[in-house]
Amino acid sequence: MKLSMLITVIAGLFTASASMADTTIRIGHATPEVSPIHQSLLYFEKEIEKRSNGDIEVEIYPGGQLGGVREMTELVQSGNITMATGASVHLSSTVNELAVLDQFLLFADEETARNVLDGKAGESLGKAMEKQGLKSMGFMELGFRSFTNNRAPLDSYEAFEGLRMRSADNPIAIKAWRSVDAVPIALAWGEIYSSLQQNLIFGQESALSSMLVERFFEVQDYVSLTNHIYWPELWMANLEWYQDLSDKDRKLIDEVARETILLQRDLTLKTNNETLAALKEKGLKVNELPLADRERLGKTMNAAIESDIREKVGSDFYDEFMSNLQQ
């Protein structure tokens, strides 16, 4: 949908939902209502409205009601909505520096990733977002990504050869998968299920929770725990709106936003752990990619894309970000 048409539709929605609150925060996201993202945003809504004594109202539009991630990002930039969330890979076309997160095996585990993104490295990404009119509210979590597929267990480096798989429409990600002889096909998130069902692709890579929420288990046979990349879910706001807030409101929103992010991360970790057991119950065969193969996979893919990432984010930014990984 063209942005101008989408804005017209949104204007109608917002007129119908107009309230008496002094401030209305309108948040769009692309995930289902059962997702940890939506559930945590419900906490944000409840706490903001309660602690502001109704002076601030929150409206949440889940499931891509306001468009895809890129469309919602443009709506945030233009001020037509207040906030949105989106995976970093979908936002690097807007904020080039986010492409630094497209590397593989950057983080050993969730705790490491959280510490990095909550520290200096995350601050540098936030400053880059501000250049594009976006305020980083913090980093939610989609977790480490693994694979489902119909062909065979991905139990070695060589198993990726010829694997027709869904990729985000991201040139760097596509180049990385091609470097290990996989066959990435760019598809929108909402097209994955039907493409798997029709055998247009053999497999897809996502967070474990998505495999259950999106019901991929209905059209897949194998789950391979590759943990090949960690993708945060960026929570962004319109920068001008944020700067125009009173000190009191800004402090409240920052406080509840931080609580919301911590809740979302806990929910995601819990959901991912529960999901693995549920996928086994659904009859999917689960295997782990051996560490040596996983490291070889990451080394090959990162070597293929390092020059592209440096060119996109700038070598100075790249070196600074990578040095912050060690702190």
XYZ file of N, CA and C in Angstrom, residues 77-260:
552
model
N 8.643 8.308 11.330
C 9.480 9.437 10.918
C 8.635 10.666 10.579
N 7.496 10.435 9.947
C 6.633 11.549 9.536
C 5.756 12.052 10.673
N 5.707 11.312 11.781
C 4.885 11.722 12.914
C 3.440 11.284 12.825
N 3.112 10.439 11.844
C 1.731 9.972 11.716
C 1.385 8.902 12.741
N 2.398 8.185 13.237
C 2.234 7.373 14.438
C 3.406 7.703 15.351
N 3.287 7.342 16.610
C 4.291 7.742 17.598
C 5.449 6.773 17.686
N 5.127 5.482 17.682
C 6.147 4.452 17.894
C 5.880 3.245 17.015
N 6.921 2.455 16.820
C 6.786 1.176 16.125
C 7.943 0.285 16.556
N 7.817 -0.992 16.273
C 8.926 -1.912 16.490
C 9.242 -2.611 15.179
N 10.487 -3.068 15.056
C 10.873 -3.794 13.858
C 12.229 -4.448 14.044
N 12.411 -5.599 13.425
C 13.702 -6.279 13.494
C 14.764 -5.436 12.799
N 15.968 -5.471 13.344
C 17.033 -4.617 12.822
C 17.292 -4.844 11.345
N 17.150 -6.071 10.877
C 17.449 -6.373 9.479
C 16.513 -5.637 8.529
N 15.301 -5.319 9.004
C 14.338 -4.617 8.160
C 14.522 -3.105 8.205
N 15.372 -2.635 9.117
C 15.526 -1.198 9.306
C 16.860 -0.660 8.796
N 17.748 -1.548 8.370
C 19.064 -1.088 7.948
C 19.018 -0.325 6.633
N 17.908 -0.422 5.902
C 17.769 0.403 4.694
C 17.447 1.846 5.066
N 16.937 2.055 6.275
C 16.628 3.396 6.772
C 17.787 3.958 7.588
N 18.354 3.122 8.453
C 19.491 3.513 9.286
C 20.657 2.592 8.912
N 21.531 3.071 8.073
C 22.601 2.226 7.526
C 23.409 1.517 8.603
N 23.656 2.211 9.697
C 24.531 1.660 10.737
C 23.983 0.365 11.359
N 22.683 0.153 11.260
C 22.096 -1.059 11.824
C 22.560 -2.317 11.092
N 23.125 -2.138 9.904
C 23.623 -3.291 9.149
C 24.756 -4.001 9.882
N 25.366 -3.342 10.857
C 26.436 -3.987 11.624
C 25.897 -5.202 12.385
N 24.591 -5.215 12.634
C 23.961 -6.327 13.353
C 23.627 -7.491 12.429
N 23.853 -7.320 11.129
C 23.576 -8.384 10.162
C 24.681 -9.439 10.135
N 25.713 -9.272 10.958
C 26.788 -10.256 11.014
C 26.342 -11.493 11.797
N 27.045 -12.575 11.557
C 26.675 -13.860 12.133
C 27.586 -14.211 13.314
N 27.000 -14.889 14.310
C 27.729 -15.301 15.509
C 28.417 -14.130 16.208
N 27.739 -12.981 16.233
C 28.281 -11.813 16.933
C 28.317 -12.023 18.438
N 27.289 -12.701 18.959
C 27.124 -12.834 20.407
C 27.086 -14.301 20.800
N 27.733 -14.599 21.913
C 27.784 -15.982 22.384
C 26.448 -16.441 22.962
N 25.726 -15.527 23.593
C 24.457 -15.876 24.224
C 23.630 -14.609 24.431
N 22.412 -14.794 24.959
C 21.503 -13.661 25.145
C 22.061 -12.632 26.116
N 22.677 -13.093 27.193
C 23.206 -12.155 28.190
C 24.258 -11.238 27.570
N 25.138 -11.809 26.755
C 26.162 -11.004 26.085
C 25.523 -9.987 25.157
N 24.554 -10.423 24.375
C 23.881 -9.525 23.431
C 23.195 -8.381 24.160
N 22.527 -8.684 25.245
C 21.814 -7.653 25.999
C 22.789 -6.635 26.585
N 23.891 -7.123 27.153
C 24.879 -6.212 27.742
C 25.469 -5.281 26.697
N 25.735 -5.808 25.514
C 26.299 -4.989 24.433
C 25.303 -3.932 23.985
N 24.073 -4.344 23.734
C 23.076 -3.418 23.191
C 22.590 -2.416 24.236
N 22.711 -2.755 25.500
C 22.350 -1.811 26.560
C 23.516 -0.892 26.918
N 24.658 -1.111 26.294
C 25.846 -0.328 26.600
C 26.239 0.629 25.488
N 27.548 0.841 25.344
C 28.056 1.841 24.402
C 27.708 1.513 22.953
N 27.731 0.229 22.609
C 27.400 -0.162 21.231
C 25.957 0.213 20.901
N 25.060 -0.041 21.841
C 23.661 0.331 21.629
C 23.471 1.830 21.553
N 24.230 2.565 22.358
C 24.152 4.026 22.321
C 24.580 4.570 20.957
N 25.606 3.969 20.369
C 26.061 4.429 19.057
C 25.006 4.166 17.991
N 24.289 3.058 18.108
C 23.201 2.777 17.176
C 22.050 3.762 17.385
N 21.783 4.107 18.640
C 20.729 5.079 18.939
C 21.029 6.445 18.342
N 22.285 6.868 18.403
C 22.673 8.159 17.816
C 22.491 8.138 16.302
N 22.801 7.001 15.682
C 22.613 6.874 14.238
C 21.136 6.957 13.876
N 20.273 6.400 14.711
C 18.833 6.460 14.463
C 18.321 7.895 14.540
N 18.894 8.666 15.456
C 18.440 10.048 15.621
C 18.691 10.882 14.367
N 19.708 10.539 13.610
C 19.980 11.253 12.355
C 18.857 11.049 11.345
N 18.070 10.014 11.549
C 16.948 9.716 10.656
C 15.599 10.058 11.290
N 15.628 10.866 12.341
C 14.380 11.305 12.967
C 13.741 10.285 13.883
N 14.530 9.303 14.330
C 14.005 8.234 15.170
C 14.703 8.237 16.532
N 13.934 8.027 17.574
C 14.468 7.909 18.924
C 14.436 6.442 19.335
N 15.575 5.881 19.699
C 15.607 4.509 20.180
C 15.026 4.451 21.595
N 13.994 3.641 21.761
C 13.430 3.411 23.081
C 14.083 2.203 23.755
N 14.942 1.518 23.011
C 15.635 0.360 23.543
C 15.508 -0.839 22.617
N 16.145 -1.914 23.010
C 16.219 -3.106 22.177
C 15.416 -4.245 22.795
N 14.290 -4.552 22.176
C 13.587 -5.770 22.541
C 14.344 -6.944 21.925
N 13.765 -8.127 21.994
C 14.524 -9.310 21.619
C 13.672 -10.286 20.830
N 14.179 -10.704 19.676
C 13.592 -11.825 18.955
C 14.368 -13.101 19.269
N 15.583 -12.934 19.748
C 16.395 -14.071 20.145
C 17.258 -14.586 19.017
N 17.904 -15.713 19.274
C 18.727 -16.341 18.249
C 17.834 -17.061 17.245
N 18.266 -17.027 16.021
C 17.487 -17.628 14.954
C 18.014 -19.021 14.625
N 17.084 -19.915 14.330
C 17.412 -21.265 13.903
C 16.574 -21.590 12.677
N 16.648 -22.818 12.226
C 16.010 -23.199 10.963
C 14.904 -24.233 11.156
N 13.878 -24.123 10.320
C 12.998 -25.248 10.033
C 13.162 -25.535 8.545
N 12.970 -26.801 8.168
C 12.991 -27.120 6.740
C 12.359 -28.485 6.499
N 12.100 -28.793 5.235
C 11.453 -30.044 4.847
C 12.406 -31.033 4.198
N 13.651 -30.607 3.963
C 14.538 -31.429 3.146
C 15.292 -32.474 3.955
N 15.990 -32.019 4.977
C 16.806 -32.914 5.807
C 17.337 -32.115 6.985
N 17.782 -32.779 8.062
C 18.376 -32.047 9.177
C 19.593 -31.246 8.712
N 19.714 -30.033 9.210
C 20.898 -29.219 8.924
C 21.915 -29.537 10.011
N 22.667 -30.587 9.755
C 23.568 -31.113 10.784
C 25.038 -30.969 10.422
N 25.325 -30.203 9.370
C 26.704 -29.963 8.970
C 26.766 -28.702 8.123
N 27.953 -28.193 7.931
C 28.163 -27.034 7.066
C 27.658 -27.333 5.659
N 27.942 -28.537 5.172
C 27.585 -28.913 3.805
C 26.079 -29.050 3.608
N 25.326 -29.216 4.686
C 23.875 -29.436 4.565
C 23.135 -28.221 4.012
N 23.781 -27.041 4.032
C 23.118 -25.834 3.537
C 23.187 -25.723 2.011
N 24.011 -26.528 1.391
C 24.174 -26.444 -0.067
C 22.855 -26.752 -0.771
N 22.427 -25.809 -1.611
C 21.210 -26.004 -2.396
C 19.921 -25.809 -1.626
N 19.998 -25.392 -0.366
C 18.785 -25.218 0.437
C 18.024 -23.979 -0.024
N 16.861 -24.199 -0.596
C 16.017 -23.086 -1.034
C 15.277 -22.565 0.186
N 15.644 -21.358 0.616
C 15.198 -20.840 1.896
C 14.687 -19.407 1.768
N 13.835 -19.036 2.693
C 13.362 -17.658 2.726
C 14.422 -16.760 3.322
N 14.606 -15.605 2.718
C 15.486 -14.578 3.263
C 14.712 -13.272 3.331
N 15.087 -12.440 4.293
C 14.568 -11.077 4.283
C 15.088 -10.384 3.024
N 14.374 -9.356 2.593
C 14.778 -8.614 1.395
C 15.923 -7.673 1.768
N 17.068 -8.279 2.030
C 18.237 -7.576 2.517
C 19.448 -8.076 1.735
N 20.057 -7.236 0.910
C 21.153 -7.685 0.043
C 22.309 -8.330 0.794
N 22.622 -7.809 1.970
C 23.741 -8.366 2.733
C 23.415 -9.779 3.210
N 22.196 -9.979 3.721
C 21.789 -11.309 4.179
C 21.768 -12.298 3.013
N 21.270 -11.849 1.876
C 21.213 -12.723 0.700
C 22.617 -13.134 0.265
N 23.545 -12.189 0.248
C 24.929 -12.488 -0.132
C 25.561 -13.464 0.853
N 25.266 -13.300 2.128
C 25.826 -14.186 3.141
C 25.374 -15.624 2.929
N 24.091 -15.822 2.699
C 23.595 -17.187 2.510
C 24.119 -17.807 1.217
N 24.276 -16.991 0.207
C 24.831 -17.520 -1.039
C 26.278 -17.977 -0.862
N 26.986 -17.364 0.092
C 28.391 -17.726 0.301
C 28.554 -19.150 0.817
N 27.505 -19.726 1.402
C 27.554 -21.118 1.861
C 26.725 -22.013 0.952
N 26.445 -21.491 -0.260
C 25.771 -22.244 -1.328
C 24.307 -22.538 -1.047
N 23.705 -21.807 -0.098
C 22.253 -21.868 0.047
C 21.620 -21.045 -1.069
N 20.294 -21.181 -1.236
C 19.567 -20.460 -2.284
C 18.519 -19.566 -1.612
N 18.921 -18.372 -1.180
C 17.972 -17.478 -0.492
C 16.989 -16.836 -1.474
N 15.738 -16.799 -1.055
C 14.676 -16.183 -1.860
C 14.004 -15.121 -0.998
N 14.036 -13.866 -1.457
C 13.474 -12.759 -0.681
C 11.955 -12.842 -0.665
N 11.391 -12.943 0.531
C 9.940 -13.000 0.705
C 9.549 -12.173 1.917
N 8.397 -11.546 1.842
C 7.851 -10.850 3.004
C 7.501 -11.876 4.077
N 7.508 -11.426 5.318
C 7.230 -12.341 6.441
C 5.897 -13.057 6.265
N 4.890 -12.345 5.827
C 3.563 -12.937 5.685
C 3.445 -13.948 4.563
N 4.469 -14.056 3.733
C 4.445 -14.999 2.607
C 5.128 -16.325 2.920
N 5.731 -16.441 4.094
C 6.540 -17.626 4.385
C 5.690 -18.888 4.449
N 4.598 -18.852 5.211
C 3.800 -20.060 5.422
C 3.306 -20.641 4.097
N 2.697 -19.793 3.279
C 2.148 -20.292 2.011
C 3.261 -20.780 1.083
N 4.419 -20.134 1.126
C 5.543 -20.555 0.273
C 6.091 -21.907 0.713
N 6.110 -22.157 2.017
C 6.499 -23.472 2.521
C 5.460 -24.518 2.144
N 4.215 -24.147 2.295
C 3.105 -25.058 2.002
C 3.115 -25.495 0.535
N 3.460 -24.561 -0.349
C 3.464 -24.838 -1.783
C 4.819 -25.330 -2.291
N 5.767 -25.548 -1.365
C 7.114 -26.012 -1.709
C 7.866 -25.061 -2.629
N 7.540 -23.774 -2.548
C 8.332 -22.785 -3.279
C 9.682 -22.592 -2.606
N 9.712 -22.837 -1.299
C 10.950 -22.858 -0.528
C 10.930 -24.110 0.341
N 12.140 -24.590 0.719
C 12.238 -25.762 1.580
C 12.203 -25.391 3.054
N 12.743 -24.201 3.370
C 12.889 -23.873 4.779
C 12.949 -22.389 5.042
N 13.024 -22.063 6.325
C 13.085 -20.668 6.754
C 13.864 -20.604 8.054
N 14.389 -19.411 8.370
C 15.114 -19.224 9.627
C 14.436 -18.127 10.419
N 14.239 -18.405 11.701
C 13.507 -17.461 12.561
C 13.797 -17.788 14.012
N 13.303 -16.934 14.903
C 13.340 -17.250 16.328
C 12.437 -18.453 16.585
N 12.764 -19.236 17.600
C 11.968 -20.418 17.916
C 10.501 -20.076 18.138
N 10.263 -18.967 18.845
C 8.872 -18.604 19.149
C 8.061 -18.392 17.888
N 8.692 -17.858 16.843
C 7.978 -17.611 15.590
C 7.550 -18.909 14.921
N 8.317 -19.967 15.117
C 7.978 -21.249 14.502
C 6.642 -21.767 15.007
N 6.344 -21.420 16.263
C 5.074 -21.845 16.847
C 3.975 -20.832 16.582
N 4.266 -19.553 16.821
C 3.272 -18.499 16.633
C 2.765 -18.473 15.195
N 3.681 -18.635 14.240
C 3.314 -18.582 12.824
C 2.894 -19.939 12.276
N 2.885 -20.955 13.128
C 2.427 -22.303 12.784
C 3.245 -22.944 11.665
N 4.539 -22.618 11.615
C 5.398 -23.226 10.605
C 5.488 -24.742 10.789
N 5.251 -25.207 12.021
C 5.337 -26.642 12.296
C 4.339 -27.439 11.458
N 3.292 -26.791 10.983
C 2.295 -27.497 10.172
C 2.823 -27.871 8.792
N 3.846 -27.172 8.342
C 4.340 -27.384 6.975
C 5.855 -27.650 6.948
N 6.425 -28.070 8.074
C 7.849 -28.354 8.167
C 8.072 -29.655 8.939
N 9.223 -30.288 8.674
C 9.542 -31.572 9.302
C 10.691 -31.502 10.301
N 11.610 -30.558 10.096
C 12.830 -30.528 10.894
C 13.043 -29.156 11.537
N 13.573 -29.179 12.760
C 14.066 -27.978 13.424
C 15.554 -28.186 13.668
N 16.367 -27.284 13.146
C 17.814 -27.372 13.339
C 18.271 -26.165 14.153
N 18.810 -26.430 15.331
C 19.229 -25.366 16.240
C 20.604 -24.862 15.798
N 20.583 -23.854 14.958
C 21.809 -23.287 14.404
C 22.283 -22.069 15.187
N 21.366 -21.331 15.815
C 21.716 -20.130 16.596
C 22.716 -19.254 15.840
N 22.465 -19.062 14.558
C 23.458 -18.434 13.692
C 23.480 -16.915 13.781
N 22.401 -16.323 14.246
C 22.376 -14.856 14.330
C 21.388 -14.430 15.405
N 21.719 -13.345 16.065
C 20.847 -12.759 17.080
C 20.244 -11.484 16.495
N 18.916 -11.433 16.499
C 18.247 -10.242 15.972
C 17.455 -9.550 17.070
N 17.829 -8.324 17.372
C 17.005 -7.538 18.293
C 15.797 -6.956 17.569
N 14.791 -6.650 18.317
C 13.616 -5.934 17.801
C 13.743 -4.502 18.299
N 13.983 -3.584 17.391
C 14.160 -2.185 17.767
C 12.819 -1.540 18.072
N 12.794 -0.787 19.166
C 11.603 -0.026 19.539
C 11.958 1.439 19.319
N 11.232 2.076 18.424
C 11.584 3.442 18.025
C 10.389 4.369 18.179
N 10.711 5.643 18.396
C 9.698 6.686 18.505
C 10.083 7.840 17.592
N 9.108 8.687 17.297
C 9.398 9.902 16.542
C 10.255 10.819 17.408
N 11.422 11.203 16.900
C 12.386 11.961 17.696
C 11.833 13.322 18.115
N 11.202 14.029 17.210
C 10.674 15.361 17.526
C 9.617 15.268 18.617
N 8.737 14.269 18.511
C 7.713 14.065 19.545
C 8.376 13.836 20.898
N 9.399 12.989 20.923
C 10.074 12.659 22.171
C 10.733 13.893 22.777
N 11.377 14.685 21.948
C 12.070 15.879 22.437
C 11.095 16.932 22.948
N 9.869 16.947 22.427
C 8.877 17.938 22.825
C 8.118 17.559 24.098
N 8.343 16.353 24.593
C 7.682 15.933 25.828
C 8.147 16.778 27.003
N 7.292 16.919 27.973
C 7.725 17.569 29.212
C 8.713 16.648 29.913
N 9.534 17.219 30.801
C 10.508 16.405 31.527
C 9.820 15.301 32.307
N 8.679 15.622 32.879
C 7.929 14.652 33.679
C 7.460 13.489 32.816
N 6.859 13.800 31.666
C 6.345 12.745 30.795
C 7.476 11.917 30.198
N 8.564 12.587 29.838
C 9.690 11.861 29.254
C 10.278 10.879 30.271
N 10.408 11.328 31.507
C 10.940 10.461 32.554
C 10.037 9.254 32.771
N 8.740 9.477 32.777
C 7.785 8.388 32.969
C 7.863 7.397 31.814
N 7.878 7.908 30.593
C 7.901 7.037 29.419
C 9.198 6.239 29.372
N 10.324 6.872 29.670
C 11.604 6.164 29.698
C 11.593 5.046 30.747
N 11.030 5.359 31.898
C 11.009 4.396 33.004
C 10.177 3.172 32.638
N 8.986 3.403 32.120
C 8.104 2.286 31.786
C 8.610 1.540 30.552
N 9.238 2.262 29.642
C 9.806 1.605 28.460
C 10.878 0.604 28.865
N 11.736 0.994 29.802
C 12.779 0.082 30.270
C 12.170 -1.158 30.923
N 11.160 -0.966 31.746
C 10.475 -2.096 32.372
C 9.862 -3.006 31.307
N 9.315 -2.394 30.271
C 8.667 -3.136 29.195
C 9.675 -3.991 28.438
